[in-house]
Coordinates of C-alpha atoms in Angstrom, one line a residue:
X1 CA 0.0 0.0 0.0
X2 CA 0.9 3.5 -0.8
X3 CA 2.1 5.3 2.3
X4 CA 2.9 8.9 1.1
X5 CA 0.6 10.8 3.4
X6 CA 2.4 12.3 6.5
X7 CA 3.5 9.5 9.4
X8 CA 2.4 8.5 12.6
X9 CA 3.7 11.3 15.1
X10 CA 7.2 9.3 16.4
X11 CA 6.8 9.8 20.0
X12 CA 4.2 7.9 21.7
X13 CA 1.6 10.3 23.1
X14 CA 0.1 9.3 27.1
X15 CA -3.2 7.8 27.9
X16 CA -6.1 10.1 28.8
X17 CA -9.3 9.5 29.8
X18 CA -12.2 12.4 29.7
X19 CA -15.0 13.4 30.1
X20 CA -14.8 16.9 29.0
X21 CA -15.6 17.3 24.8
X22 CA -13.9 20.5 25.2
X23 CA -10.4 18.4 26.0
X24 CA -10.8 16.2 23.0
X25 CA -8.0 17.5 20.3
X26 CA -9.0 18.8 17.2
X27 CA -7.7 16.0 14.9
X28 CA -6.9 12.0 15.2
X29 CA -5.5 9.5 13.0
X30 CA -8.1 7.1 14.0
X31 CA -11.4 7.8 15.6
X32 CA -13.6 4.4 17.3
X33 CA -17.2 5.1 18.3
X34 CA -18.0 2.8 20.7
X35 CA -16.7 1.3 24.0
X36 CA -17.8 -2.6 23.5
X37 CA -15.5 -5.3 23.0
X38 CA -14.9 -4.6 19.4
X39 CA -14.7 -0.6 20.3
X40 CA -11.8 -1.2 23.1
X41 CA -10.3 -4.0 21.0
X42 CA -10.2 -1.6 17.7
X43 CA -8.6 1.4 20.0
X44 CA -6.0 -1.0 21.3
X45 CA -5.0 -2.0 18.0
X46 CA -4.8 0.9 16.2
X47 CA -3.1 2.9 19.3
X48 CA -0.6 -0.1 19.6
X49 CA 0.2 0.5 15.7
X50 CA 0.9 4.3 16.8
X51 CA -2.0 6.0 15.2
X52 CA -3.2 8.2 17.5
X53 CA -6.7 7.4 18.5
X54 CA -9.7 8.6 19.9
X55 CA -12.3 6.2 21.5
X56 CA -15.6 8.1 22.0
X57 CA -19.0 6.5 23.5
X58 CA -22.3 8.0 25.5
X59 CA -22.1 4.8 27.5
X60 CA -20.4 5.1 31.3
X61 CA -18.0 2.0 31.1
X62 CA -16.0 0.3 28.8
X63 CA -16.9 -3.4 28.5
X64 CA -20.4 -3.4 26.5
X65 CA -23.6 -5.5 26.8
X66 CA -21.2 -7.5 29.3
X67 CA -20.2 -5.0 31.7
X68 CA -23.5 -3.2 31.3
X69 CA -26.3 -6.0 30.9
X70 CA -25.1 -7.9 33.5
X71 CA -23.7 -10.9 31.1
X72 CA -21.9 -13.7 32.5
X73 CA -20.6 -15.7 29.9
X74 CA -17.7 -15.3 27.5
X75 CA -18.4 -16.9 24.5
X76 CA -16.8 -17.1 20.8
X77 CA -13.0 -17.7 22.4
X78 CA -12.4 -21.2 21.7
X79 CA -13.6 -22.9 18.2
X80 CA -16.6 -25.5 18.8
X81 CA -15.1 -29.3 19.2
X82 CA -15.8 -32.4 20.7
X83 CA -12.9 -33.8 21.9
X84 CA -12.8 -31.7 25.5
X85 CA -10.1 -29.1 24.9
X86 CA -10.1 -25.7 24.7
X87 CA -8.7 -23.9 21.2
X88 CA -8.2 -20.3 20.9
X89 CA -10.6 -19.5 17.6
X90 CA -8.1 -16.4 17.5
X91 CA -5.0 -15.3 18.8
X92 CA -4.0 -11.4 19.4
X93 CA -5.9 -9.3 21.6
X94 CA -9.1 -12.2 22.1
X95 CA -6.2 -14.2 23.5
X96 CA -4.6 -11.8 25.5
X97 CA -7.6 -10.9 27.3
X98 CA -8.9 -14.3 28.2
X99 CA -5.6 -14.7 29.4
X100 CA -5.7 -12.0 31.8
X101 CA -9.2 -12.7 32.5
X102 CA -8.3 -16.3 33.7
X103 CA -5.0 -14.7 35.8
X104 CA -6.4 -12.3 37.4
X105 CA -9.1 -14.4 39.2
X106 CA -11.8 -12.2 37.1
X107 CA -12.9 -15.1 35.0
X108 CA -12.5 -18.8 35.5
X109 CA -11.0 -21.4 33.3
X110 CA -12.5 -22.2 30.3
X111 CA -16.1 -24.5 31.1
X112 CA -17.7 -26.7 29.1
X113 CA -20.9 -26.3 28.0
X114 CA -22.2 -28.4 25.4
X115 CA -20.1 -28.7 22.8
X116 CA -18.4 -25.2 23.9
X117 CA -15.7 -23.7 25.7
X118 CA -16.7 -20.8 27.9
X119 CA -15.4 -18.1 30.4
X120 CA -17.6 -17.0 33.0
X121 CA -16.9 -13.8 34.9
X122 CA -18.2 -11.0 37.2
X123 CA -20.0 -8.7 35.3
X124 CA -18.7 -5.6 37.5
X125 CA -14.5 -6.9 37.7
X126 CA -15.1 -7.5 33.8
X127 CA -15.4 -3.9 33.2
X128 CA -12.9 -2.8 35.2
X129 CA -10.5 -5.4 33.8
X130 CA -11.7 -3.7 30.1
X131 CA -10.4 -0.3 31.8
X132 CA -7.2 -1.5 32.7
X133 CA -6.2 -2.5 29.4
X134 CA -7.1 0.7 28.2
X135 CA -5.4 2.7 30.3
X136 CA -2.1 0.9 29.4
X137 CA -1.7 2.3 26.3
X138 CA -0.2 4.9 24.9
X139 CA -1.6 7.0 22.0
X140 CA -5.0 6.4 23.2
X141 CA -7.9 8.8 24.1
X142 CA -10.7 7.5 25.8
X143 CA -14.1 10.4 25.9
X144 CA -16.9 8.1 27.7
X145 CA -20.5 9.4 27.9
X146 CA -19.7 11.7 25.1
X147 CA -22.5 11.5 22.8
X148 CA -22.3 11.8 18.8
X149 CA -24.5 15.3 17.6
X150 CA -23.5 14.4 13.8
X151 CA -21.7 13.5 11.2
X152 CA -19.6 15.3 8.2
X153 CA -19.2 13.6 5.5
X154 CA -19.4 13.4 1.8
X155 CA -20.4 10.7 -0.3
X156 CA -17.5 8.8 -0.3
X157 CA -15.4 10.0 2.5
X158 CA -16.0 10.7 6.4
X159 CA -14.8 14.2 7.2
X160 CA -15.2 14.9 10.9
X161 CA -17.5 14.2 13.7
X162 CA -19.2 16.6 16.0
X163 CA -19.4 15.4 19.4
X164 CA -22.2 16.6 22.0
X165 CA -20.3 20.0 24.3
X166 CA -18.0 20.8 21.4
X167 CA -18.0 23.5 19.6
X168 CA -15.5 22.4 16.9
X169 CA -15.8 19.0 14.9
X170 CA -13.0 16.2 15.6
X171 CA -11.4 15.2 12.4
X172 CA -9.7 12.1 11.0
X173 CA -8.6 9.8 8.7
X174 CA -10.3 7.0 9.7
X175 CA -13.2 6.5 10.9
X176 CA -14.8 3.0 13.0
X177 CA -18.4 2.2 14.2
X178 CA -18.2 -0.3 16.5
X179 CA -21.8 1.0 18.1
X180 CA -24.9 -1.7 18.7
X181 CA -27.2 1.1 16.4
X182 CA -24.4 1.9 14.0
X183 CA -25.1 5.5 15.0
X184 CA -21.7 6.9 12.9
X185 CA -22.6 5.3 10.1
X186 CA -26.0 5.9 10.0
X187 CA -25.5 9.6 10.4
X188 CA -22.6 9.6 7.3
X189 CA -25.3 8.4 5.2
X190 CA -24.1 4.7 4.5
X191 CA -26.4 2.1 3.5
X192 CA -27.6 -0.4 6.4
X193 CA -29.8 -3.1 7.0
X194 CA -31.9 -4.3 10.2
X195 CA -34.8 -4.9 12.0
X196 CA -36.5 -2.2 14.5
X197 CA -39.2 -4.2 16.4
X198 CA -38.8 -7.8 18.0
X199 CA -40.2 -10.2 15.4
X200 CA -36.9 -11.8 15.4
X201 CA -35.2 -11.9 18.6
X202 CA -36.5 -11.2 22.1
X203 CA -34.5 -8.4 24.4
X204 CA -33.2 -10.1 27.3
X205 CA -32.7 -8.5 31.4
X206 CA -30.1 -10.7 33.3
X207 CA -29.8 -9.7 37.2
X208 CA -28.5 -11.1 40.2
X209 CA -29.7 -12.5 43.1
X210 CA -27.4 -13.0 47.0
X211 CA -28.2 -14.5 50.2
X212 CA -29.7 -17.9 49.0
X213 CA -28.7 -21.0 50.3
X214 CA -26.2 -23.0 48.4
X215 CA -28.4 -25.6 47.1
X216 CA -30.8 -22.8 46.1
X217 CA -29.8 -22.8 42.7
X218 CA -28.1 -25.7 42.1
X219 CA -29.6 -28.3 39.5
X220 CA -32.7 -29.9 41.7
X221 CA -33.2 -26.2 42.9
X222 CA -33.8 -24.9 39.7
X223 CA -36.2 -28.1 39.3
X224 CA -38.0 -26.7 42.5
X225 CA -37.2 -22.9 41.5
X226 CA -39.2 -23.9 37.5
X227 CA -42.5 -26.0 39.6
X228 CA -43.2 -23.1 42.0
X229 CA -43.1 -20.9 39.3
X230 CA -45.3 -22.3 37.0
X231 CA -48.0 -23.4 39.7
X232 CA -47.6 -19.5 40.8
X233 CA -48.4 -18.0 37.2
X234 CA -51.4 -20.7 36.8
X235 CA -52.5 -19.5 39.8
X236 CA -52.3 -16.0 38.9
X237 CA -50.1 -15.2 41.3
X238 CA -47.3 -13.6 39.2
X239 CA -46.9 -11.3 36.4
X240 CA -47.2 -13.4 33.0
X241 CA -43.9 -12.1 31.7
X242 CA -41.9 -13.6 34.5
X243 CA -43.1 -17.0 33.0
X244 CA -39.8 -16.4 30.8
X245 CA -37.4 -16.6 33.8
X246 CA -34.6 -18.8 33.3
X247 CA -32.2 -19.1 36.8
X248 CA -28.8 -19.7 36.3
X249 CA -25.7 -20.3 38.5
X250 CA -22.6 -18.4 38.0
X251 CA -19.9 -20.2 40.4
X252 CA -17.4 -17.7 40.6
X253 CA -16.8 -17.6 44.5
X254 CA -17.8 -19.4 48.1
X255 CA -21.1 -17.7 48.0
X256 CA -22.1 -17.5 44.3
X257 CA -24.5 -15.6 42.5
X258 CA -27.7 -17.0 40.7
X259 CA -28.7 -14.9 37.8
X260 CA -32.0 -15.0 36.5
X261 CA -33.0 -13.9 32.8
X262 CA -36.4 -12.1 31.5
X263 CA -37.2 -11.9 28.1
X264 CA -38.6 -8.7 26.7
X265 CA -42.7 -8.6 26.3
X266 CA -41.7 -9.2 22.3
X267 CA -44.4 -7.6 19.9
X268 CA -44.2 -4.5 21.3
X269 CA -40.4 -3.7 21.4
X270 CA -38.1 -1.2 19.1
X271 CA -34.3 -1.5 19.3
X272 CA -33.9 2.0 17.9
X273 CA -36.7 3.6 20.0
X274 CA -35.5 5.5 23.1
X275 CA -38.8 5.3 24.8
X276 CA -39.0 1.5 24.1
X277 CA -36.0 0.6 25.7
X278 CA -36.8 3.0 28.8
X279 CA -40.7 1.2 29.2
X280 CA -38.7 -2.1 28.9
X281 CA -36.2 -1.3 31.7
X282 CA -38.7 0.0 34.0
X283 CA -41.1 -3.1 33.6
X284 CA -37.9 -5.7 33.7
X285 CA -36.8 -3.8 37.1
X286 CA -40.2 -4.2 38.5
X287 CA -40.7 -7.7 37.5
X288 CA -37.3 -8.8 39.3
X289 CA -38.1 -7.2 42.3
X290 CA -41.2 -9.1 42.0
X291 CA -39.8 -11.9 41.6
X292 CA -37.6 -11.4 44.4
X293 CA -40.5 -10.9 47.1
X294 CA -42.1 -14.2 45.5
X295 CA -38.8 -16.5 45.8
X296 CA -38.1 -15.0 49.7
X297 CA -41.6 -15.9 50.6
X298 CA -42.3 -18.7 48.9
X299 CA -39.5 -21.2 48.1
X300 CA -37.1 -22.7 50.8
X301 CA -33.5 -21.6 50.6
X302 CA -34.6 -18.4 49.6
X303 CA -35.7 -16.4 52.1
X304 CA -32.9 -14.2 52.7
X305 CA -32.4 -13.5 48.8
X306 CA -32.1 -10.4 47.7
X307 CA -31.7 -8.8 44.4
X308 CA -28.3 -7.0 44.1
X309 CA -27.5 -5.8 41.1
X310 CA -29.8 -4.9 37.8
X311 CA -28.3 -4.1 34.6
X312 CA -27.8 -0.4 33.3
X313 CA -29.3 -1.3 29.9
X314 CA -31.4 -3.5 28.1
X315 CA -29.7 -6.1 26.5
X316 CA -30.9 -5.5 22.7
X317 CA -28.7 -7.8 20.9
X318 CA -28.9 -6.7 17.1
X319 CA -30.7 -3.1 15.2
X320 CA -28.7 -2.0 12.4
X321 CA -25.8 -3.8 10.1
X322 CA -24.0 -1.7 7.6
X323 CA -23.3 -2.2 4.1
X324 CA -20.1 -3.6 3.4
X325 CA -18.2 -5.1 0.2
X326 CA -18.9 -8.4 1.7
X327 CA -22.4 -9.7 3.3
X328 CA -21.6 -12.6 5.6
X329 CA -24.5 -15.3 5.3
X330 CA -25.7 -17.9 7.4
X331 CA -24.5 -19.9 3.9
X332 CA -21.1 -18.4 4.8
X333 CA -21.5 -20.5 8.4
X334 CA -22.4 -23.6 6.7
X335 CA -19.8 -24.0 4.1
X336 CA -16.6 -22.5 6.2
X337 CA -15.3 -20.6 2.5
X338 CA -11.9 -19.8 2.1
X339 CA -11.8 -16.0 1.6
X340 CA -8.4 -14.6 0.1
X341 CA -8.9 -11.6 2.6
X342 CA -9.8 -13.4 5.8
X343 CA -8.9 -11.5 9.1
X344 CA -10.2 -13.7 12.0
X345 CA -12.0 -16.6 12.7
X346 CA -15.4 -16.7 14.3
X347 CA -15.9 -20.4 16.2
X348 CA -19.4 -19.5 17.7
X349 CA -22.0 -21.2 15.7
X350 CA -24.9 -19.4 13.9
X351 CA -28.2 -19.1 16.1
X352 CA -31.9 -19.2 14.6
X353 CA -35.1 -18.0 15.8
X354 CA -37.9 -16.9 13.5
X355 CA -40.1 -18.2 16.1
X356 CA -38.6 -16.6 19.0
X357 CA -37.2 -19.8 19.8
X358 CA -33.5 -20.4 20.3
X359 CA -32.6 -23.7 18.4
X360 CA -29.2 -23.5 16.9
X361 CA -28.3 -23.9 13.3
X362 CA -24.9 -25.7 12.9
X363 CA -23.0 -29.4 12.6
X364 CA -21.6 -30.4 15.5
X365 CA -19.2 -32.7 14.2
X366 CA -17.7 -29.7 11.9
X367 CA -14.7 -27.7 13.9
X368 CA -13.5 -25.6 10.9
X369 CA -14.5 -22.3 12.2
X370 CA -15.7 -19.7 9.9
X371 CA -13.1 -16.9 8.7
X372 CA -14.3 -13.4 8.6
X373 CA -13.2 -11.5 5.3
X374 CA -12.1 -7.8 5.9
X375 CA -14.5 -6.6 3.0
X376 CA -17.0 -7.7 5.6
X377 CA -15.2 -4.6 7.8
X378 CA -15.6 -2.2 5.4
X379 CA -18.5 0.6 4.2
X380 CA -19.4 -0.2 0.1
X381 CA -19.6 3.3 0.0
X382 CA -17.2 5.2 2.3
X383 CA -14.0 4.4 2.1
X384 CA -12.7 5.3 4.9
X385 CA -15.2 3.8 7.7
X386 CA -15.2 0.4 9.2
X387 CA -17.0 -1.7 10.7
X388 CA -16.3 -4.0 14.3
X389 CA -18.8 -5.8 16.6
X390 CA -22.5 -5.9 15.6
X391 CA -23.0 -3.7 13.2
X392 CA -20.5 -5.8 10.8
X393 CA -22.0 -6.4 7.1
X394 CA -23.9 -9.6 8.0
X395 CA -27.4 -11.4 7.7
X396 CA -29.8 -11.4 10.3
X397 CA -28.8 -15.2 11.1
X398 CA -24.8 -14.7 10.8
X399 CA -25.0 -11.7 13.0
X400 CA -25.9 -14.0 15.9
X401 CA -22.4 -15.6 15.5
X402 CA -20.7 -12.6 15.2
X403 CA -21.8 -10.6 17.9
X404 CA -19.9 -13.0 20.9
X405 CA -17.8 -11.1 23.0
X406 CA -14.2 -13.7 21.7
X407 CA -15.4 -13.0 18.2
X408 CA -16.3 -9.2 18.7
X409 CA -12.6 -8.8 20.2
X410 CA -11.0 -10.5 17.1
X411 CA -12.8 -8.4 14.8
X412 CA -12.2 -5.1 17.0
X413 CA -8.7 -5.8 16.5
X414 CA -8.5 -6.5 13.0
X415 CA -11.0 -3.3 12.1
X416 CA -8.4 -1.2 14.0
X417 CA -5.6 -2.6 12.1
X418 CA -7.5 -2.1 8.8
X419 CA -8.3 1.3 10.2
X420 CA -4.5 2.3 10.7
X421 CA -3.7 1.1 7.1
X422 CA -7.0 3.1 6.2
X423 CA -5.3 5.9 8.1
X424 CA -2.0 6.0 6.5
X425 CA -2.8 5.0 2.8
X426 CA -3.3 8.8 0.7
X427 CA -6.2 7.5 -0.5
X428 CA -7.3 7.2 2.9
X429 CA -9.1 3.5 2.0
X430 CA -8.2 0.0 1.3
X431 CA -7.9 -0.6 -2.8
X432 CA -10.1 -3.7 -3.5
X433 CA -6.9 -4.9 -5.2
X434 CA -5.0 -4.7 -2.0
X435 CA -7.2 -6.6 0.0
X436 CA -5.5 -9.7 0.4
X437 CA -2.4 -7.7 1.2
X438 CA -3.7 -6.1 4.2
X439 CA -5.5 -9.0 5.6
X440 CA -2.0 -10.9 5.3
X441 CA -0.9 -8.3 7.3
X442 CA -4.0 -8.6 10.1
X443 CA -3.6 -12.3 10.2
X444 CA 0.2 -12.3 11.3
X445 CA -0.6 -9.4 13.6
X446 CA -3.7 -12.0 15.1
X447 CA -1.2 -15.2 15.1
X448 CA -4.0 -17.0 13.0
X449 CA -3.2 -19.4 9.5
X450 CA -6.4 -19.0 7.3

């Protein structure tokens, strides 16, 4: 690629974090809106490359859905086998941060499940473990609840962002949405896909639950937990919608958590509709203290619950997916294609529900996870944004494989890599006939053989 536009400033610059648009510098090399997985994984990369980067996001914490929707689970780090051990799907940052997950005591050794290997953690030590890394690195700017106000951009080519408490827009040369809505991309005028309302996928609200006895929620107490429950909502006892509860145990000390799930009321639900998500956190909040009192009074082992900690969002898993020079399929999933310009490796399996039932779509016996092509990473129209996490160009059906947090993190990292080549290149885009070359590039930078 042709590198004739100016270099990367030679002396690292230091971390800062702010909240304050006014302190946000005029001009980056790369600029990452979003602060999931994918978003902290993208600002690593490119800041670790020596672009200088800004990572902007309205949200409070870095982490995502997992830090802020009370997640537990870890899933898409290992490739799907059947032979019992665990296999990094990628290498690179997804490994790193496992790694230091598992060392640090904020996430336990990989678990099966199934036919999958998966970290559980605490919710709350998971994002502060996301800040840590961050704060690491030089040539790194993290803005948190900084909100986008718009967009300037033509119709090839972002320009500059204007950031909520700034006068003056922030310019660069590359640009990444790593956002659940893809709120940058949307505003530049790219071309998207997605679903608004629930017909596909119900919204899920995981919290947590202390003071029950041990055997509260092990396997015959969630037997005991599932009969009282439904003779209580036959009864009329309890609100309908808790009929979707689902208790789980996460294990992850002496006195362990159980965390229950609701599932959205469905029908009536719009992932890009602030008021939505609002009447769907107040209801889910209300229906788990409800469902506290109900397990205290009703169910031995329970009577000293209580309900400790409720998520700060609604966990809305999918709204918009831009445009990209390459749709990833559910197809795509099936066959395992070899793409000339694959970047990563995504070893979660593809999910269906056009029912609103969770029945997964995949062969068992295959362990040949699926590579992710960096045209999948990048805007058909606008050259210079990219794509990480959800809003990747993807199917309805794919997405659901894509979105895990292992996968989101491989992607993250390869979208900031691409975004720093982006960055550099006077063009300020990937040529389609350089493709291959730069996801060569990714893929040694990932330790992955496609």
């Amino acid at each position: 690629m042709d590198h004739t536009s100016p270099p990367f400033e030679l002396n690292p610059l230091p971390f800062l974090e702010t909240n304050d648009p006014s302190q946000i510098e005029s001009e980056y090399d790369v600029i990452v809106d979003g602060s999931g997985p994918a978003g902290f994984a993208a600002a690593i990369a490119s800041a670790r490359a020596g672009a200088k980067t800004l990572l902007f996001s309205s949200a409070e914490t870095i982490g995502g859905f997992s830090a802020n929707t009370f997640v537990h689970s870890l899933a898409g780090m290992y490739v799907t086998s059947q032979d019992m051990i665990p296999r990094p799907a990628n290498g690179g940052l997804a490994l790193e941060f496992a790694e230091h997950l598992v060392s640090s005591g904020t996430g336990t050794a990989p678990k099966r499940v199934g036919p999958f290997d998966v970290i559980f953690q605490s919710p709350i030590q998971y994002a502060r473990h996301c800040w840590d890394l961050c704060q690491r690195e030089k040539n790194l700017t993290v803005a948190l609840k900084t909100r986008l106000s718009s967009v300037n951009a033509t119709e090839s080519r972002v320009e500059s962002v204007e950031l909520a408490g700034r006068e003056e827009p922030v310019r660069a040369r590359a640009f990444l949405d790593t956002t659940r809505e893809a709120e940058l991309a949307f505003l530049a005028g790219a071309d998207f896909e997605g679903h608004e309302s629930c017909t596909n996928r119900r919204r899920a609200f995981i919290f947590s639950i202390r003071g029950h006895e041990a055997n509260a929620s092990d396997e015959e107490g969630r037997r005991i937990f599932s009969e009282h429950l439904v003779k209580a909502l036959s009864q009329g006892v309890l609100t309908p919608q808790i009929g979707l509860a689902v208790i789980r145990l996460v294990q992850m000390d002496e006195n362990p958590d159980a965390c229950l799930g609701l599932d959205a009321e469905g029908d009536h639900f719009s992932a890009l509709n602030p008021d939505s998500l609002t009447r769907f956190q107040i209801l889910s909040s209300n229906l788990a203290n409800e469902l506290g009192g109900f397990l205290r009074s009703t169910i031995r082992g329970f009577e000293k619950c209580e309900v400790t900690v409720v998520p700060a969002q609604a966990c809305e898993r999918e709204s918009r997916r831009v445009t990209g020079r390459h749709r990833l399929t559910d197809a795509d999933f099936q066959s395992s294609p070899d793409f000339d310009d694959a970047v990563c490796r995504a070893g979660w399996p593809v999910f269906a529900d056009p029912s609103l039932l969770r029945s997964i779509v995949f062969d068992p016996t295959r362990v040949r996870p699926t590579a992710v092509p960096l045209r999948a990473l990048i805007s058909k129209d606008i050259g210079n944004l990219l794509m990480a996490g959800r809003c990747i160009s993807s199917a309805y059906v794919a997405q659901g494989a894509l979105r895990v947090i292992g996968t989101s993190l491989a992607i993250g990292q390869a979208a900031g890599l691409a975004a720093v080549e982006t960055a550099r290149s006077e063009e300020q885009s990937i040529p389609e006939n350089q493709e291959a070359e730069v996801a060569a590039k990714i893929r040694s930078i990932l330790e992955i053989g496609l």
